[in-house]
mmCIF file of C-alpha atoms in Angstrom:
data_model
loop_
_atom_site.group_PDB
_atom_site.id
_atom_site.type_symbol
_atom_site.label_atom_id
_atom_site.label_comp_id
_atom_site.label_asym_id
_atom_site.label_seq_id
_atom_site.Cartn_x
_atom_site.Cartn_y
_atom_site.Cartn_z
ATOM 1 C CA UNK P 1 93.865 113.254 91.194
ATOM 2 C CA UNK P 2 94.676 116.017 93.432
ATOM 3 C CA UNK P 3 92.704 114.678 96.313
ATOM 4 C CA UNK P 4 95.130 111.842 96.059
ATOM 5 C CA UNK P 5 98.687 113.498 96.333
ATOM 6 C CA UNK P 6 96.928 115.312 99.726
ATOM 7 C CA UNK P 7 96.239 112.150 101.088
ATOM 8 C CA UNK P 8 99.919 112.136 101.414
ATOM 9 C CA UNK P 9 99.994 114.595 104.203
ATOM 10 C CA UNK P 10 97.771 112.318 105.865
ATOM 11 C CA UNK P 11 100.564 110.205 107.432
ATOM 12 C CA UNK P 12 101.767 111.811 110.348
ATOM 13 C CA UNK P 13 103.269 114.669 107.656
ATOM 14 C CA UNK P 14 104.813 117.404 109.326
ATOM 15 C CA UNK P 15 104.597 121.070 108.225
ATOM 16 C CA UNK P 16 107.430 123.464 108.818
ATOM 17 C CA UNK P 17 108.944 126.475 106.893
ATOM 18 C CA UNK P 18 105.534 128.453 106.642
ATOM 19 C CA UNK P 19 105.682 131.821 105.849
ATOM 20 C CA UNK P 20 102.044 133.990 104.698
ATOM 21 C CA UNK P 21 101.842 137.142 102.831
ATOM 22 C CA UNK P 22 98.785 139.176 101.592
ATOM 23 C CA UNK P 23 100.169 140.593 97.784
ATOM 24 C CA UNK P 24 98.980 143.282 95.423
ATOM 25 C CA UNK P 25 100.330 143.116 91.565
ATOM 26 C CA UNK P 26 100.076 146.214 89.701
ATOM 27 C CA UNK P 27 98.927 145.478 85.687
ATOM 28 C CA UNK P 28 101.374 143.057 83.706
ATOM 29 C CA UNK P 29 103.898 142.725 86.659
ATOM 30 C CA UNK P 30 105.959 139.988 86.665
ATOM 31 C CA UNK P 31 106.675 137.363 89.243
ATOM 32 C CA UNK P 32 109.304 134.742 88.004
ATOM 33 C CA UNK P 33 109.897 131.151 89.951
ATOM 34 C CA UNK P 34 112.702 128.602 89.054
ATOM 35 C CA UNK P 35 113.064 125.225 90.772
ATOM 36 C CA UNK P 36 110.385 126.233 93.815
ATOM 37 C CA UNK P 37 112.011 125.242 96.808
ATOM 38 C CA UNK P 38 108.916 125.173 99.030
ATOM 39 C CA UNK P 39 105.264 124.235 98.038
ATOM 40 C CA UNK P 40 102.853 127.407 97.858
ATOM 41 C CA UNK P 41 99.311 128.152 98.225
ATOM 42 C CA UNK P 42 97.948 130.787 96.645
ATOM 43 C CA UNK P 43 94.767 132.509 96.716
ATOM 44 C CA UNK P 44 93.651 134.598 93.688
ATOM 45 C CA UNK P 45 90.851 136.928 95.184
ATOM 46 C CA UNK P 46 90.607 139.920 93.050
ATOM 47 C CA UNK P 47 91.757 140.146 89.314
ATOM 48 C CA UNK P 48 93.028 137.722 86.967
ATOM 49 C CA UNK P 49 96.650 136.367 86.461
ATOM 50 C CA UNK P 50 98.235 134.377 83.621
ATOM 51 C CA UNK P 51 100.686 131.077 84.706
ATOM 52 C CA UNK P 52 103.288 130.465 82.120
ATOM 53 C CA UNK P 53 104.660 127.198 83.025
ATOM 54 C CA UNK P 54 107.828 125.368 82.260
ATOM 55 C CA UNK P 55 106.558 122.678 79.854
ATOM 56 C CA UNK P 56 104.619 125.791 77.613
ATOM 57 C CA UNK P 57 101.566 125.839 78.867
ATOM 58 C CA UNK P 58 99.344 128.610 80.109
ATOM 59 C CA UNK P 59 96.884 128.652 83.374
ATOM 60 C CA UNK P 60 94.097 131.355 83.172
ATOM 61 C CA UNK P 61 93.786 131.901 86.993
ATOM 62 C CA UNK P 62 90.151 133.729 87.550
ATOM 63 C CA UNK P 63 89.364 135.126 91.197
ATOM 64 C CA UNK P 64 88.658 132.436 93.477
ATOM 65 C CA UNK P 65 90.918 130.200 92.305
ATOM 66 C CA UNK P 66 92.843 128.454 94.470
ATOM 67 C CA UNK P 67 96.553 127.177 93.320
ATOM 68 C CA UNK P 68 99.015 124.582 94.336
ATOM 69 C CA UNK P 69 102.482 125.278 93.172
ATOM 70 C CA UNK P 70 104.778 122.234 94.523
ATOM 71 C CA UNK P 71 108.481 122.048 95.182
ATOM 72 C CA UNK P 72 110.733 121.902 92.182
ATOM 73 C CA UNK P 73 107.885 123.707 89.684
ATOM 74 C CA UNK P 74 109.185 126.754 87.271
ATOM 75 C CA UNK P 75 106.680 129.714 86.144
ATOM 76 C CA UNK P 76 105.999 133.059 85.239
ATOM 77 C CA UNK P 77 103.159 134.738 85.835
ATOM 78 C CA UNK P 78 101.217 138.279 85.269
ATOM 79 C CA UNK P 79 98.818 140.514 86.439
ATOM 80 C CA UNK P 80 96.046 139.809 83.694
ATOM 81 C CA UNK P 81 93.592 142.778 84.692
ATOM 82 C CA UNK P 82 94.335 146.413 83.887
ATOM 83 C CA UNK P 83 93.215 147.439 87.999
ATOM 84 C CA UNK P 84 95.665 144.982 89.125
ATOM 85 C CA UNK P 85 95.302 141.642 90.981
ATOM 86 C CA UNK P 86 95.364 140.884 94.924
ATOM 87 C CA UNK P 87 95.935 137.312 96.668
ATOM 88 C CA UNK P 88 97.353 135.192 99.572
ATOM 89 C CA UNK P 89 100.233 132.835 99.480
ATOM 90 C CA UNK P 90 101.299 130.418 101.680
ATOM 91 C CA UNK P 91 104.515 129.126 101.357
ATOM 92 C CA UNK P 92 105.396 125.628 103.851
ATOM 93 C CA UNK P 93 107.198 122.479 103.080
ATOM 94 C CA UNK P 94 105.726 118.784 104.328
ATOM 95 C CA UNK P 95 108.015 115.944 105.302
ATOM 96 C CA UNK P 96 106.953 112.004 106.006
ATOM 97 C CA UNK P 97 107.604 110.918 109.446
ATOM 98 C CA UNK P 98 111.261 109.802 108.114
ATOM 99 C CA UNK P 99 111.861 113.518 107.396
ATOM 100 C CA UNK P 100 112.008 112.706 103.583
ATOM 101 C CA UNK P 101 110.128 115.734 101.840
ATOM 102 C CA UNK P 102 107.061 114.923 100.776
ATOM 103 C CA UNK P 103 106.410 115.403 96.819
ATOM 104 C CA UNK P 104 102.681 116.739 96.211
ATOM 105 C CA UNK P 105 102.439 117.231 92.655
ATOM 106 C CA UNK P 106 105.353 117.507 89.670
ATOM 107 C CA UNK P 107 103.398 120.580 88.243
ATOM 108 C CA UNK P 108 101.256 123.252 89.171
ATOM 109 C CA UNK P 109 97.598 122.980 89.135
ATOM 110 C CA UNK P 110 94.363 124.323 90.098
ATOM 111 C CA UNK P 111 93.410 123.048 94.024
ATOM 112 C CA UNK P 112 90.274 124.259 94.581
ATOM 113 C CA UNK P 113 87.200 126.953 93.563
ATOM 114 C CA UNK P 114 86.191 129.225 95.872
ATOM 115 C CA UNK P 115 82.578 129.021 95.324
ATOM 116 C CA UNK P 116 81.306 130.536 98.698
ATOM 117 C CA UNK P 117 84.187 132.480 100.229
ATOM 118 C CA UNK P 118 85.479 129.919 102.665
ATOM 119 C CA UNK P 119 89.203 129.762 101.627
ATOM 120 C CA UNK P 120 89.315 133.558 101.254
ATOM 121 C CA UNK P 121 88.318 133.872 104.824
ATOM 122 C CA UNK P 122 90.536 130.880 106.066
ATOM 123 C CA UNK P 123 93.528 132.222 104.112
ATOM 124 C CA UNK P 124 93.118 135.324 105.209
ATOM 125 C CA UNK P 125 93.241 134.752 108.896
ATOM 126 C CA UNK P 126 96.115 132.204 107.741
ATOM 127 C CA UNK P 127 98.148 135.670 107.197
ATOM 128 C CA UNK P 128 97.234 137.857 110.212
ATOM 129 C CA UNK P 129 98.204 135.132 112.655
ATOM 130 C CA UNK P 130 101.234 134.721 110.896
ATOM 131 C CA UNK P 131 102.154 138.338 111.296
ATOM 132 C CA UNK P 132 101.589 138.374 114.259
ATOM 133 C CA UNK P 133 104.426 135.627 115.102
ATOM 134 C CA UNK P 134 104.771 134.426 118.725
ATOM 135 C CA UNK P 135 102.050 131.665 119.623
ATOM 136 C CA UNK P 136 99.359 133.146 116.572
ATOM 137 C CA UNK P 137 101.854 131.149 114.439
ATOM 138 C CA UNK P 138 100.782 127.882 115.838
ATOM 139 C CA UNK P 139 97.376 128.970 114.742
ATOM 140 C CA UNK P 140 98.426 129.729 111.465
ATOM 141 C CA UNK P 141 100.027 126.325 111.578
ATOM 142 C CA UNK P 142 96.524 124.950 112.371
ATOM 143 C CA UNK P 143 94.820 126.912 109.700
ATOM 144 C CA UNK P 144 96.976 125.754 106.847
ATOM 145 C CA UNK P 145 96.367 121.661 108.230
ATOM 146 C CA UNK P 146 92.494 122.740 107.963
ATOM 147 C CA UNK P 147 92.859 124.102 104.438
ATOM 148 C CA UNK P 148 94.791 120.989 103.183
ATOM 149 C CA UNK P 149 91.506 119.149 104.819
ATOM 150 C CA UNK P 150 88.752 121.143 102.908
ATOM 151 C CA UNK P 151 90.564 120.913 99.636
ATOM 152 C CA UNK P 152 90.665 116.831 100.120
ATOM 153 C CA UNK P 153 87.253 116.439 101.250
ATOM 154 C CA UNK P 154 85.383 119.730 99.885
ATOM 155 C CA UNK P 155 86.435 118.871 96.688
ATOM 156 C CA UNK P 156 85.429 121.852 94.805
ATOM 157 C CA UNK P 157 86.264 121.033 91.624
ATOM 158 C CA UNK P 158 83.729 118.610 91.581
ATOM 159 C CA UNK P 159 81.652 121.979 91.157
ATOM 160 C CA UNK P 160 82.755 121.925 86.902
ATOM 161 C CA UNK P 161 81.297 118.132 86.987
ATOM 162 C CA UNK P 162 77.350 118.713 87.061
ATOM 163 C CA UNK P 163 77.031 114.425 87.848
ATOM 164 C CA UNK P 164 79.800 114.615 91.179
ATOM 165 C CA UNK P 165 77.998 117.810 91.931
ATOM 166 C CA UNK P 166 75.201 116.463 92.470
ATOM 167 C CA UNK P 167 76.654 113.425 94.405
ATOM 168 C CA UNK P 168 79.164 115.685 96.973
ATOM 169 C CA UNK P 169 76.538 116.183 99.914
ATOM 170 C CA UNK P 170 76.419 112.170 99.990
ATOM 171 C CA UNK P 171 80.090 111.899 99.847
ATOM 172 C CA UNK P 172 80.398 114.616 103.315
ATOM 173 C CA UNK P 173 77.944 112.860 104.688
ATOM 174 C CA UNK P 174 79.978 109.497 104.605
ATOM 175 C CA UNK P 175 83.502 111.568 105.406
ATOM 176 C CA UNK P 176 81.017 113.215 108.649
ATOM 177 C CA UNK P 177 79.717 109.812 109.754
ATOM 178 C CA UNK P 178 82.108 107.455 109.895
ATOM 179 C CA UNK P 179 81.644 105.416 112.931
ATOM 180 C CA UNK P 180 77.989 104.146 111.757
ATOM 181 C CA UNK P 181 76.998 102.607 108.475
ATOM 182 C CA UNK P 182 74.971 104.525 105.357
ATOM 183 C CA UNK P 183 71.782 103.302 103.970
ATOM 184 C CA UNK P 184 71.859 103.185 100.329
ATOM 185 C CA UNK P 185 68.332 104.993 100.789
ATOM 186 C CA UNK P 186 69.761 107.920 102.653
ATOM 187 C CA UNK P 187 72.479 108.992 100.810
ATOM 188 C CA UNK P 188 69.831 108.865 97.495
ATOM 189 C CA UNK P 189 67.256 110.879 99.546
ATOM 190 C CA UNK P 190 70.300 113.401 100.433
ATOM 191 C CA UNK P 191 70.988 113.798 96.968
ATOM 192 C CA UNK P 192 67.296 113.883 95.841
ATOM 193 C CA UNK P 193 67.685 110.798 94.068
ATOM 194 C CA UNK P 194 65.647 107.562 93.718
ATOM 195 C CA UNK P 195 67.364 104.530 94.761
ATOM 196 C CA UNK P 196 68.932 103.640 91.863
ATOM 197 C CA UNK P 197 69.507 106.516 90.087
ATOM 198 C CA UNK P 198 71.786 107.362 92.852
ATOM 199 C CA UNK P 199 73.503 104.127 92.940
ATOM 200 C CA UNK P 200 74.180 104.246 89.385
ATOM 201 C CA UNK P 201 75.953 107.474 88.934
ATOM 202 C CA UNK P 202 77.947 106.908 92.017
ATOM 203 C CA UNK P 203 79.747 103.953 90.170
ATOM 204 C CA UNK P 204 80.038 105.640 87.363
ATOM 205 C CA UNK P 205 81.893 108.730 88.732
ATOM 206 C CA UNK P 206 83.541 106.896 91.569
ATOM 207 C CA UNK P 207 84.276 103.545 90.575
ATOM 208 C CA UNK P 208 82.820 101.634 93.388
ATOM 209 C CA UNK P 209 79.298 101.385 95.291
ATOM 210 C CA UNK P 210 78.462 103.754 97.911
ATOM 211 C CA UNK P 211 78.489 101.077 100.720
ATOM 212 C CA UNK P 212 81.838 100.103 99.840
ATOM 213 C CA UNK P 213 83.266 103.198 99.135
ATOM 214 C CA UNK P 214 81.691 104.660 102.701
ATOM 215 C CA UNK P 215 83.117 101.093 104.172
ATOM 216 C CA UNK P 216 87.052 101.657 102.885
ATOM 217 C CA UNK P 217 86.730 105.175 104.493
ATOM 218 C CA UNK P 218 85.706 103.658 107.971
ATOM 219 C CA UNK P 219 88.536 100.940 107.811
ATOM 220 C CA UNK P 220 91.113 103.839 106.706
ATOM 221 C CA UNK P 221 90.624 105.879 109.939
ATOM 222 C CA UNK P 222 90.181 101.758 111.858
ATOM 223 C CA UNK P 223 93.899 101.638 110.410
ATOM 224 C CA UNK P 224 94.993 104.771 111.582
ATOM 225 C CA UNK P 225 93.957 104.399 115.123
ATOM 226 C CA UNK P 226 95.268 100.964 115.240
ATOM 227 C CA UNK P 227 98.386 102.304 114.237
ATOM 228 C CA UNK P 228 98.405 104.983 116.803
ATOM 229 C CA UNK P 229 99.550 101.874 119.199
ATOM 230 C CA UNK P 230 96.450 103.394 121.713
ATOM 231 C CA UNK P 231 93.942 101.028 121.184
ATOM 232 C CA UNK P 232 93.139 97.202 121.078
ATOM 233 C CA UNK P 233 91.510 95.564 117.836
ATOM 234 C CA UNK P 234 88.107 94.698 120.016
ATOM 235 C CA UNK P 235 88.224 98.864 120.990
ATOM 236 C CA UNK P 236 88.653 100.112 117.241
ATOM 237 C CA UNK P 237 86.204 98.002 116.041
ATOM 238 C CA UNK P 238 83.866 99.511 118.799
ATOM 239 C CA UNK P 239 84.649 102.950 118.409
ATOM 240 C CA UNK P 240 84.016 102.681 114.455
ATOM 241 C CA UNK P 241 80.549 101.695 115.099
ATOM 242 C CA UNK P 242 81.291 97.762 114.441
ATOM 243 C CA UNK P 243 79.324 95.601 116.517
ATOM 244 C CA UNK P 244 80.879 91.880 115.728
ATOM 245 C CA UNK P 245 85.004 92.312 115.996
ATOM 246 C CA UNK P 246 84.941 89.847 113.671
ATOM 247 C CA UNK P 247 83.145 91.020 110.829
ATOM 248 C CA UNK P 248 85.592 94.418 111.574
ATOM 249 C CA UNK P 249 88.802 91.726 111.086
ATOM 250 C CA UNK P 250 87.370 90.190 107.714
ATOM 251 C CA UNK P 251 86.611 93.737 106.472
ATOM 252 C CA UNK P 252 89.823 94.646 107.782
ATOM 253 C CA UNK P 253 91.925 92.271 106.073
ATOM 254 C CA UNK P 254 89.679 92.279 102.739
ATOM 255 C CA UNK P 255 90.492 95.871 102.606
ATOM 256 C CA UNK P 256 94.046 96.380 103.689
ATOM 257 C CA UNK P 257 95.282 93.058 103.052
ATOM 258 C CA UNK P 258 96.508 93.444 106.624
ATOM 259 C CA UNK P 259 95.516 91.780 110.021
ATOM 260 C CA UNK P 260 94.093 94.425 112.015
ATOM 261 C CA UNK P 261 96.111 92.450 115.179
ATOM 262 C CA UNK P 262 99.486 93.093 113.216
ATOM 263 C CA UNK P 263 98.364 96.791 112.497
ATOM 264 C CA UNK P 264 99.080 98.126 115.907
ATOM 265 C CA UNK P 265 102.803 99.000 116.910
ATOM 266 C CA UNK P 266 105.015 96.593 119.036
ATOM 267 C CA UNK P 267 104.948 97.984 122.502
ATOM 268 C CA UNK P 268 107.959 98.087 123.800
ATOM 269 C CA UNK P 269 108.474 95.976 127.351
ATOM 270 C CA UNK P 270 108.852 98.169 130.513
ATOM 271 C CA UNK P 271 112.778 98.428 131.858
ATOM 272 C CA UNK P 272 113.374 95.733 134.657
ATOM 273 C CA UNK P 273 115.229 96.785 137.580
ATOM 274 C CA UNK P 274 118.520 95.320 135.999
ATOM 275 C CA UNK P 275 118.201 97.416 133.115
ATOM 276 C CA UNK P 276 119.764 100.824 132.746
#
């Protein structure tokens, strides 16, 4: 699952190498990469291209189509249209907080669907900020962290499964409120779906119950602010909407298999005056 190898830059990742380009391929020209060194982004927005990849198979890239080409990946690729095709790229490599480079995929795929013209527009300001280089490239910087978010959480691929379609606005809804709990009877009325209906489906396409699933999300971000070192156990489980710490420790631990005490960081003791 895509979704899955973008969790990855969720851990403190760091971004670095970016460089952004707006491109324009005249009919059948060729653009040939061996052993990618950085990962790429690239947005097909007018024309169509052909992807002929290392292991023989072919990607039919439409406009709208957003790619992910990772490090290490081979290709070719073509202009498929007879007026050409146009696109942004994005090239950046990630890195764990050890500096190790972070693998996203081991071949290319298809990210996302531009279904309403939102990574168009955010890829397209990705590029003028990067041209303009001095402090615009920290927004561009920016940009391509929010772009790595909306193709985790927009998930628009769900768009070619008519049964997660029709469950995503319950799923934002859970990734938008995450410090209070979900009736079972709002998400359904969200989605325009009876009770169980709802309930149903959402096991079958996500493998869990809605409560659950909505509860793992709220003790994923508990585990990243206890981690942060900044807050207590009591304070997490406050700020996440929990009102009995304890409940927020069983759920914790059921979850994680961690104790949320032995989450946070070691704080290291304050110098004494002996001490250098």
């Amino acid at each position: 699952m895509l979704e899955q190898t973008i969790h990855l830059l969720a851990d403190d990742a760091s971004l670095s190498g970016i460089h952004a380009a707006a491109q324009i391929w005249k009919y059948q020209e060729e653009w040939i990469s061996w052993d990618r060194q950085e990962n790429l982004l690239f947005l097909n927005y007018e024309g169509s291209r052909d992807y002929y990849l290392a292991d023989g198979t072919v990607m039919h890239v439409q406009p709208g189509d957003l790619l992910l080409m990772p490090t290490g990946c081979s290709y070719r690729t073509y202009s498929a249209s007879p007026e050409g095709s146009k696109g942004y790229s994005v090239l950046f490599n990630a890195r764990n907080r050890a500096g190790e480079e972070i693998c996203l995929d081991t071949h290319p795929r298809l990210a996302g669907r531009d279904h309403n013209g939102f990574y168009e527009e955010k890829m397209r300001q990705l590029v003028e900020w990067y041209l303009q280089g001095g402090f615009s490239t920290l927004r561009a910087k920016s940009l391509l962290y929010e772009i790595l978010y909306a193709i985790s959480t927009d998930l628009s691929l769900i768009q070619d499964n008519p049964k997660k379609r029709s469950l995503i606005q319950a799923v934002r809804y859970m990734e938008n409120n995450l410090q209070k709990t979900c009736s079972i009877e709002q998400l359904a009325e969200i989605c325009f779906m009876s009770r169980s209906t709802f309930h149903r489906l959402f096991q079958q396409e996500f493998g869990d119950s809605p409560l659950n699933y909505h509860m793992t999300m709220r003790i994923k971000k508990s585990q990243e602010l206890l981690q942060s070192g900044l807050y207590t156990v009591e304070k997490v489980a406050e700020i996440m909407g929990f009102c009995d710490t304890g409940y927020f420790s069983r759920m914790f631990h059921k979850i994680t298999g961690q104790y949320a005490g032995k989450c946070r960081p070691a704080l290291r003791r304050p110098p004494t005056s002996d001490e250098p």
